[in-house]
Every structure is written in C-alpha cells, then in structure tokens.
Amino acid sequence: MNVKTVGVVGAGQMGGGIALVAALNKFNVIVCDKSVEQQHKCEADHKKRLAREVEKQRIPAADAEAASKRIRYVHVMDFIKDSDFVVEAAVENLQVKKDIFASLVKMVREDVILATNTSSISITEIAAATELVRKGSAARVIGMHFFNPVPVMKLVEVIKGLQTAEGTTATTLELAKLLGKTPIPANDRPGFVSNRVLMPLINEAFYAWMEGVAEPAHLDEIMKLGCNFPMGPLRLADFIGLDTCEHIMNVLADGLNNDRYRACPLLKQLVAAGRLGDKSGRGVFDYSQTK
Ligand code: NAD
C-alpha cells in the first residue's frame, strides 16, 4: 500500500479523531474544516488529548510530539490535493457530501481512494457525484465508517458501493488495520448494520421520554442495568450528536421508505433549539459544568 498522507475533510468529533489516530500511526495528515473556528478547536483538542496520553504514560512524549508535527490543519480544501487517501467526515447530509466528493475528484490524483465516514448515506449515491465529474471515479469511492470516540473504538464498518473496485476495498481494509482497527464489511443499505439497529433504539428512547414513560436519567439507568449497556441510549445520543441522530433517522425513513423510522418530534425539537449534545454543551443532559 502506497499511502503516506491521509487527507481528512471535516474536523469535528469524527474527523478530529480520525486525524489523530492516523498521525499516531505514523501517517502524515492534512485535516480540513471549512470553519476556521473548528480548525483551531480541533488543533487545541489534539494538543489536550496528546498531553493527557503522555501524562497517563500511555505514550512517550516524543511520540506525542511527532504525531503533533505530522498534522496540518487547514480550512481550504485545495490543500487536500497532496493526500494519498482521503476520508470525508463532514456533516451527515447527502448534498454536502456530494459537493465535497465532486470537488475532491477534481483535485486529487486518479489513484487516490475517496472514503466517506457516513453513518447511513448510500455510498453508491455519493459515488455517483464523482462519476459526473470524471467517468470511472466511482470505482475508488468507499464507505469507511469509524466509531466514536475514534481513538478508542476498534470497529470500522467497510461498505462497498455498487461500483467500488476490489482494489479500493483491499486498500481500505489494509489501511484500517494499519490504524489499529478491526474492519468488518457491511452492505450498502441505509444505516448499514450499526445504525440500522442502533438508531431506531435511540429514537424509541426519545419517544419513551416524550410519552412520560420515565425521566431521561431513569430511562438511561434502566437500559444500563437491565440490558448491560455501557451507557444509556439518551446519553449515547448526546455523545453522537442529536443533529447527526436526526440526519440518520431521515436517511433510514427515506431510504427504507417507511415512516416508522421518522425522527421523534422531541429529538427534532431539541435539535431545532440548538441542543445538539456534548458538542454544544447541552442536549438531553446538561454538560455546561463539565466542559
Ligand atoms: P461534527 O458536527 O462534529 O463535525 C462535522 C464537521 O464538518 C464540522 O466541523 C463542519 O464545520 C465540517 N464541515 C461541514 N461541511 C464541510 C465542508 N464542505 N468542508 C469541510 N468541512 C465541513 O460531526 P461528526 O459527529 O464529526 O460527524 C461527521 C460525519 O461522521 C457524519 O457523516 C456522521 O454521520 C459520521 N459519524 C458520526 C459519528 C458520531 O458518533 N458522531 C459516528 C460515526 C460516523
């Protein structure tokens, strides 16, 4: 595999995590967010996280410093052109992803794989946006679905689109392993495996809360103790991001053509109010004192 530099588009919770893991595994990284503020926040988060890893003696100080030096933080997409492999981790919105992929295919070399960290959107549809720009490009588009928090979670769901080439899959599996992850294949259906099963459960927890079955803390505690979950579904929704949960439910409802997957009105209301979870300081629960 000839990948030395990994480009990451989107420096939010997932893009930031992917960039850090790649740098810690000795890849050069170019991480781009269209928001300058987010670009700076990502850099500050990395510094904090690396310092904590050193303090807890999980990595030597020299490794942390080397990882830090391998990452370039940018807010203009053009810099991504120097990448050997790109992972897109921008917001969960088909049009945003199509626009990003159409730009990427114009700027990177023809052998560069374009992976998306989408949680639910069709890889085949995202790939179609590249075909419009350069015929044959869909062969190098693939789903590479990391889990949150990326430095901790081992799984990467690898999803082939209809036109993804075998070589693209092989290189993606190899890269995932070099990042210390366990790649497992899933098919290109809405939500793949993880979110097809998880998101309706989270959505149902919002319905249960909305209907007064239990207050959020009790609901989560019941699911933790009763089902042996490491965290309750409402806490997990905050961790994922309530906006991302709503986007995924929309993809499931539209893609599976079934209204039972529609986002719970209470989930939509919290998103409309800007209560997005950990990333905004408040979602179902309040994190303003813990930040
Ligand atoms: P986030 O909101 O934390 O970050 C998204 C970032 O993308 C933002 O910083 C935004 O400024 C940036 N962005 C938007 N448009 C852009 C563009 N055109 N160019 C560059 N940057 C752009 O979201 P997240 O939780 O990191 O999720 C990102 C992707 O990863 C989504 O597709 C999501 O479904 C997927 N994902 C999320 C989780 C999770 O638990 N949050 C888990 C797995 C996969």
Short mmCIF file of C-alpha atoms and ligand atoms in Angstrom, two decimals:
data_model
loop_
_atom_site.label_atom_id
_atom_site.label_comp_id
_atom_site.label_asym_id
_atom_site.label_seq_id
_atom_site.Cartn_x
_atom_site.Cartn_y
_atom_site.Cartn_z
CA MET A 1 0.00 0.00 0.00
CA ASN A 2 1.36 3.35 -1.02
CA VAL A 3 -0.40 5.64 1.43
CA LYS A 4 1.77 8.10 3.32
CA THR A 5 -0.54 11.10 3.66
CA VAL A 6 -4.16 10.82 4.75
CA GLY A 7 -6.47 13.74 3.99
CA VAL A 8 -9.44 14.27 6.32
CA VAL A 9 -12.34 16.53 5.33
CA GLY A 10 -14.28 17.81 8.36
CA ALA A 11 -12.53 18.37 11.69
CA GLY A 12 -15.47 17.73 14.02
CA GLN A 13 -15.57 14.95 16.59
CA MET A 14 -15.09 12.20 13.99
CA GLY A 15 -12.68 13.91 11.57
CA GLY A 16 -10.57 15.09 14.50
CA GLY A 17 -10.43 11.56 15.90
CA ILE A 18 -9.53 10.01 12.54
CA ALA A 19 -6.77 12.59 12.00
CA LEU A 20 -5.28 11.93 15.43
CA VAL A 21 -5.34 8.14 15.06
CA ALA A 22 -3.70 8.39 11.62
CA ALA A 23 -0.94 10.65 12.97
CA LEU A 24 -0.32 8.38 15.95
CA ASN A 25 0.09 5.52 13.49
CA LYS A 26 2.78 7.42 11.59
CA PHE A 27 0.76 8.79 8.66
CA ASN A 28 1.09 12.41 7.63
CA VAL A 29 -2.30 14.09 7.93
CA ILE A 30 -3.95 17.09 6.29
CA VAL A 31 -7.19 17.87 8.10
CA CYS A 32 -9.55 20.43 6.61
CA ASP A 33 -12.62 22.08 8.09
CA LYS A 34 -14.45 24.87 6.31
CA SER A 35 -14.83 26.59 9.68
CA VAL A 36 -11.64 28.30 10.89
CA GLU A 37 -13.01 28.15 14.42
CA GLN A 38 -13.42 24.37 14.17
CA GLN A 39 -9.94 24.05 12.64
CA HIS A 40 -8.47 25.76 15.74
CA LYS A 41 -10.70 23.79 18.11
CA CYS A 42 -9.53 20.52 16.52
CA GLU A 43 -5.88 21.50 16.93
CA ALA A 44 -6.44 22.50 20.58
CA ASP A 45 -8.34 19.23 21.26
CA HIS A 46 -5.46 17.21 19.80
CA LYS A 47 -2.90 19.02 21.96
CA LYS A 48 -5.00 18.42 25.07
CA ARG A 49 -5.57 14.78 24.24
CA LEU A 50 -1.90 14.07 23.45
CA ALA A 51 -0.80 15.79 26.67
CA ARG A 52 -3.22 13.59 28.63
CA GLU A 53 -1.91 10.43 26.93
CA VAL A 54 1.65 11.41 27.91
CA GLU A 55 0.63 12.33 31.45
CA LYS A 56 -1.05 8.94 31.89
CA GLN A 57 2.09 7.29 30.47
CA ARG A 58 0.15 5.68 27.63
CA ILE A 59 2.54 7.12 25.03
CA PRO A 60 6.07 8.59 25.26
CA ALA A 61 6.34 12.39 24.98
CA ALA A 62 8.45 12.02 21.82
CA ASP A 63 5.67 10.04 20.08
CA ALA A 64 3.10 12.67 21.02
CA GLU A 65 5.31 15.42 19.67
CA ALA A 66 5.99 13.51 16.46
CA ALA A 67 2.26 12.85 15.96
CA SER A 68 1.50 16.50 16.51
CA LYS A 69 4.08 17.54 13.90
CA ARG A 70 2.56 15.16 11.31
CA ILE A 71 -0.78 17.01 11.25
CA ARG A 72 -1.51 20.07 9.09
CA TYR A 73 -4.68 21.98 9.97
CA VAL A 74 -6.27 23.85 7.06
CA HIS A 75 -9.62 25.40 6.16
CA VAL A 76 -9.24 25.47 2.39
CA MET A 77 -10.00 22.20 0.58
CA ASP A 78 -7.29 22.73 -2.06
CA PHE A 79 -4.62 21.56 0.41
CA ILE A 80 -6.20 18.09 0.39
CA LYS A 81 -4.78 17.59 -3.12
CA ASP A 82 -1.50 16.30 -1.62
CA SER A 83 -3.24 13.30 0.01
CA ASP A 84 -2.76 9.64 -0.94
CA PHE A 85 -6.06 8.59 0.69
CA VAL A 86 -8.97 10.82 1.74
CA VAL A 87 -11.56 10.24 4.46
CA GLU A 88 -14.53 12.60 4.40
CA ALA A 89 -16.14 13.26 7.80
CA ALA A 90 -18.29 16.35 7.21
CA VAL A 91 -21.93 16.64 8.28
CA GLU A 92 -24.38 13.80 7.58
CA ASN A 93 -26.07 15.40 4.59
CA LEU A 94 -26.17 13.89 1.09
CA GLN A 95 -25.85 17.17 -0.82
CA VAL A 96 -22.91 18.35 1.31
CA LYS A 97 -21.14 15.03 0.76
CA LYS A 98 -21.89 15.03 -3.00
CA ASP A 99 -20.42 18.54 -3.33
CA ILE A 100 -17.30 17.55 -1.37
CA PHE A 101 -16.75 14.40 -3.45
CA ALA A 102 -17.26 16.28 -6.72
CA SER A 103 -14.54 18.75 -5.62
CA LEU A 104 -12.21 16.03 -4.32
CA VAL A 105 -12.25 14.11 -7.56
CA LYS A 106 -11.08 17.22 -9.41
CA MET A 107 -8.15 17.87 -7.09
CA VAL A 108 -6.54 14.56 -6.10
CA ARG A 109 -4.51 12.08 -8.21
CA GLU A 110 -6.51 9.46 -10.12
CA ASP A 111 -5.32 6.61 -7.89
CA VAL A 112 -6.39 8.25 -4.62
CA ILE A 113 -9.18 6.45 -2.75
CA LEU A 114 -12.05 8.63 -1.54
CA ALA A 115 -13.65 7.18 1.57
CA THR A 116 -16.64 8.54 3.45
CA ASN A 117 -17.26 8.17 7.15
CA THR A 118 -21.01 8.49 6.60
CA SER A 119 -23.15 6.76 9.24
CA SER A 120 -26.03 5.97 6.94
CA ILE A 121 -25.98 7.57 3.48
CA SER A 122 -25.71 5.42 0.33
CA ILE A 123 -22.11 5.04 -0.83
CA THR A 124 -23.40 4.43 -4.37
CA GLU A 125 -25.20 7.80 -4.36
CA ILE A 126 -22.17 9.68 -3.05
CA ALA A 127 -20.00 7.93 -5.65
CA ALA A 128 -22.42 8.96 -8.42
CA ALA A 129 -21.43 12.59 -7.81
CA THR A 130 -17.85 11.73 -8.78
CA GLU A 131 -18.89 9.97 -12.00
CA LEU A 132 -20.43 13.23 -13.21
CA VAL A 133 -17.02 14.89 -12.91
CA ARG A 134 -14.75 12.07 -14.09
CA LYS A 135 -16.01 8.77 -15.52
CA GLY A 136 -14.77 5.70 -13.68
CA SER A 137 -14.22 7.55 -10.39
CA ALA A 138 -16.97 5.66 -8.53
CA ALA A 139 -14.60 2.68 -8.50
CA ARG A 140 -12.46 4.44 -5.89
CA VAL A 141 -15.26 5.60 -3.59
CA ILE A 142 -15.96 3.53 -0.46
CA GLY A 143 -17.56 3.74 2.99
CA MET A 144 -15.13 3.69 5.91
CA HIS A 145 -17.33 4.07 8.97
CA PHE A 146 -15.35 4.72 12.15
CA PHE A 147 -16.96 4.77 15.60
CA ASN A 148 -16.96 7.40 18.30
CA PRO A 149 -14.57 8.04 20.03
CA VAL A 150 -12.25 7.04 17.19
CA PRO A 151 -9.09 6.58 19.31
CA VAL A 152 -10.93 4.07 21.50
CA MET A 153 -13.39 2.19 19.28
CA LYS A 154 -11.94 -0.72 17.31
CA LEU A 155 -14.63 -1.20 14.67
CA VAL A 156 -14.61 0.19 11.14
CA GLU A 157 -17.61 -0.80 9.01
CA VAL A 158 -16.38 -1.05 5.40
CA ILE A 159 -19.08 -0.51 2.79
CA LYS A 160 -18.68 -1.10 -0.92
CA GLY A 161 -20.83 0.91 -3.30
CA LEU A 162 -22.23 -0.71 -6.44
CA GLN A 163 -19.18 0.33 -8.47
CA THR A 164 -16.43 0.14 -5.84
CA ALA A 165 -13.39 -1.71 -7.23
CA GLU A 166 -11.87 -4.73 -5.44
CA GLY A 167 -8.54 -2.88 -5.16
CA THR A 168 -10.27 0.01 -3.37
CA THR A 169 -11.73 -2.39 -0.81
CA ALA A 170 -8.42 -4.18 -0.30
CA THR A 171 -6.50 -0.94 0.32
CA THR A 172 -9.20 0.36 2.68
CA LEU A 173 -9.12 -2.86 4.73
CA GLU A 174 -5.34 -2.66 4.88
CA LEU A 175 -5.36 0.98 5.98
CA ALA A 176 -7.98 0.28 8.67
CA LYS A 177 -5.72 -2.45 10.08
CA LEU A 178 -2.68 -0.15 9.99
CA LEU A 179 -4.73 2.30 12.07
CA GLY A 180 -5.18 -0.45 14.66
CA LYS A 181 -8.84 -1.05 13.77
CA THR A 182 -10.93 -4.12 13.02
CA PRO A 183 -12.65 -3.66 9.65
CA ILE A 184 -15.88 -5.60 9.04
CA PRO A 185 -17.82 -5.47 5.76
CA ALA A 186 -21.46 -4.41 5.53
CA ASN A 187 -23.69 -3.84 2.52
CA ASP A 188 -24.74 -0.50 1.07
CA ARG A 189 -28.22 -0.24 2.61
CA PRO A 190 -29.48 2.72 4.67
CA GLY A 191 -27.70 2.84 8.05
CA PHE A 192 -25.61 -0.22 7.09
CA VAL A 193 -25.67 -2.60 10.11
CA SER A 194 -24.73 -0.43 13.09
CA ASN A 195 -27.16 2.44 12.64
CA ARG A 196 -29.96 0.33 11.17
CA VAL A 197 -30.08 -1.41 14.53
CA LEU A 198 -28.89 1.30 16.94
CA MET A 199 -30.72 4.43 15.73
CA PRO A 200 -34.31 3.09 15.99
CA LEU A 201 -33.44 2.12 19.57
CA ILE A 202 -32.24 5.65 20.34
CA ASN A 203 -35.29 7.13 18.60
CA GLU A 204 -37.57 4.89 20.67
CA ALA A 205 -35.91 6.16 23.84
CA PHE A 206 -36.90 9.71 22.81
CA TYR A 207 -40.50 8.54 22.27
CA ALA A 208 -40.49 6.86 25.70
CA TRP A 209 -39.23 10.09 27.28
CA MET A 210 -41.74 12.20 25.30
CA GLU A 211 -44.62 9.96 26.40
CA GLY A 212 -43.56 10.19 30.05
CA VAL A 213 -42.59 6.54 30.47
CA ALA A 214 -39.61 7.68 32.57
CA GLU A 215 -37.46 10.73 33.02
CA PRO A 216 -34.20 10.68 30.99
CA ALA A 217 -31.82 9.72 33.83
CA HIS A 218 -34.07 6.86 34.94
CA LEU A 219 -34.66 5.68 31.37
CA ASP A 220 -30.89 5.50 30.78
CA GLU A 221 -30.22 3.78 34.11
CA ILE A 222 -32.87 1.13 33.35
CA MET A 223 -31.27 0.37 29.98
CA LYS A 224 -27.77 0.27 31.51
CA LEU A 225 -28.64 -2.06 34.35
CA GLY A 226 -31.32 -4.05 32.56
CA CYS A 227 -29.57 -4.58 29.22
CA ASN A 228 -25.98 -4.29 30.36
CA PHE A 229 -25.40 -1.26 28.08
CA PRO A 230 -22.24 0.72 28.91
CA MET A 231 -24.26 3.95 28.57
CA GLY A 232 -27.95 4.67 28.23
CA PRO A 233 -29.46 5.46 24.79
CA LEU A 234 -30.14 9.14 25.60
CA ARG A 235 -26.59 9.69 26.88
CA LEU A 236 -25.32 7.95 23.74
CA ALA A 237 -27.48 10.22 21.55
CA ASP A 238 -25.86 13.27 23.18
CA PHE A 239 -22.45 11.73 22.59
CA ILE A 240 -23.16 11.03 18.89
CA GLY A 241 -24.80 14.46 18.36
CA LEU A 242 -28.58 14.90 18.23
CA ASP A 243 -28.34 16.55 14.79
CA THR A 244 -26.45 13.50 13.48
CA CYS A 245 -29.13 11.21 15.00
CA GLU A 246 -31.87 13.20 13.27
CA HIS A 247 -30.00 13.09 9.94
CA ILE A 248 -29.58 9.31 10.23
CA MET A 249 -33.28 8.78 11.03
CA ASN A 250 -34.16 10.84 7.92
CA VAL A 251 -31.89 8.64 5.80
CA LEU A 252 -33.47 5.46 7.24
CA ALA A 253 -37.05 6.75 6.74
CA ASP A 254 -36.43 7.91 3.18
CA GLY A 255 -34.15 5.07 2.14
CA LEU A 256 -36.31 2.28 3.58
CA ASN A 257 -39.48 4.16 2.58
CA ASN A 258 -41.04 3.58 5.97
CA ASP A 259 -42.39 6.25 8.31
CA ARG A 260 -41.71 4.16 11.38
CA TYR A 261 -38.13 5.40 11.09
CA ARG A 262 -39.11 9.11 11.24
CA ALA A 263 -37.22 11.07 13.91
CA CYS A 264 -39.18 11.51 17.16
CA PRO A 265 -40.68 15.04 17.40
CA LEU A 266 -38.87 15.62 20.70
CA LEU A 267 -35.50 14.78 19.12
CA LYS A 268 -36.26 17.25 16.30
CA GLN A 269 -37.30 19.90 18.79
CA LEU A 270 -34.04 19.66 20.75
CA VAL A 271 -32.04 19.96 17.51
CA ALA A 272 -34.09 23.00 16.48
CA ALA A 273 -33.28 24.56 19.85
CA GLY A 274 -29.54 24.04 19.25
CA ARG A 275 -29.30 21.39 21.96
CA LEU A 276 -27.03 19.06 19.96
CA GLY A 277 -25.45 17.11 22.84
CA ASP A 278 -21.87 17.13 24.11
CA LYS A 279 -20.60 19.23 21.22
CA SER A 280 -22.90 22.17 22.03
CA GLY A 281 -22.72 21.77 25.83
CA ARG A 282 -26.33 20.63 26.19
CA GLY A 283 -28.57 18.00 24.62
CA VAL A 284 -30.79 15.69 26.63
CA PHE A 285 -28.45 16.35 29.54
CA ASP A 286 -26.54 19.49 30.53
CA TYR A 287 -22.74 19.47 30.17
CA SER A 288 -22.10 23.17 30.74
CA GLN A 289 -20.42 22.48 34.09
CA THR A 290 -18.29 19.56 32.84
CA LYS A 291 -16.62 21.26 29.85
P1 NAD B 1 -19.50 17.27 13.61
O1 NAD B 1 -20.71 18.14 13.50
O2 NAD B 1 -18.79 17.17 14.91
O3 NAD B 1 -18.40 17.72 12.51
C1 NAD B 1 -18.67 17.95 11.17
C2 NAD B 1 -17.68 18.99 10.68
O4 NAD B 1 -17.73 19.07 9.26
C3 NAD B 1 -17.96 20.41 11.22
O5 NAD B 1 -16.83 20.86 11.94
C4 NAD B 1 -18.20 21.23 9.96
O6 NAD B 1 -17.70 22.56 10.05
C5 NAD B 1 -17.46 20.41 8.91
N1 NAD B 1 -17.89 20.63 7.53
C6 NAD B 1 -19.14 20.73 7.05
N2 NAD B 1 -19.12 20.92 5.71
C7 NAD B 1 -17.80 20.93 5.35
C8 NAD B 1 -17.12 21.10 4.12
N3 NAD B 1 -17.80 21.31 2.98
N4 NAD B 1 -15.78 21.05 4.11
C9 NAD B 1 -15.09 20.85 5.25
N5 NAD B 1 -15.68 20.69 6.46
C10 NAD B 1 -17.02 20.73 6.51
O7 NAD B 1 -19.97 15.84 13.08
P2 NAD B 1 -19.31 14.40 13.39
O8 NAD B 1 -20.01 13.81 14.57
O9 NAD B 1 -17.83 14.52 13.37
O10 NAD B 1 -19.81 13.58 12.12
C11 NAD B 1 -19.15 13.67 10.86
C12 NAD B 1 -19.55 12.51 9.99
O11 NAD B 1 -19.21 11.28 10.68
C13 NAD B 1 -21.04 12.41 9.67
O12 NAD B 1 -21.21 11.90 8.39
C14 NAD B 1 -21.54 11.44 10.74
O13 NAD B 1 -22.72 10.78 10.35
C15 NAD B 1 -20.37 10.48 10.81
N6 NAD B 1 -20.25 9.71 12.06
C16 NAD B 1 -20.55 10.30 13.25
C17 NAD B 1 -20.44 9.55 14.42
C18 NAD B 1 -20.74 10.16 15.76
O14 NAD B 1 -20.86 9.41 16.76
N7 NAD B 1 -20.86 11.46 15.87
C19 NAD B 1 -20.01 8.20 14.37
C20 NAD B 1 -19.68 7.65 13.12
C21 NAD B 1 -19.82 8.41 11.97
#
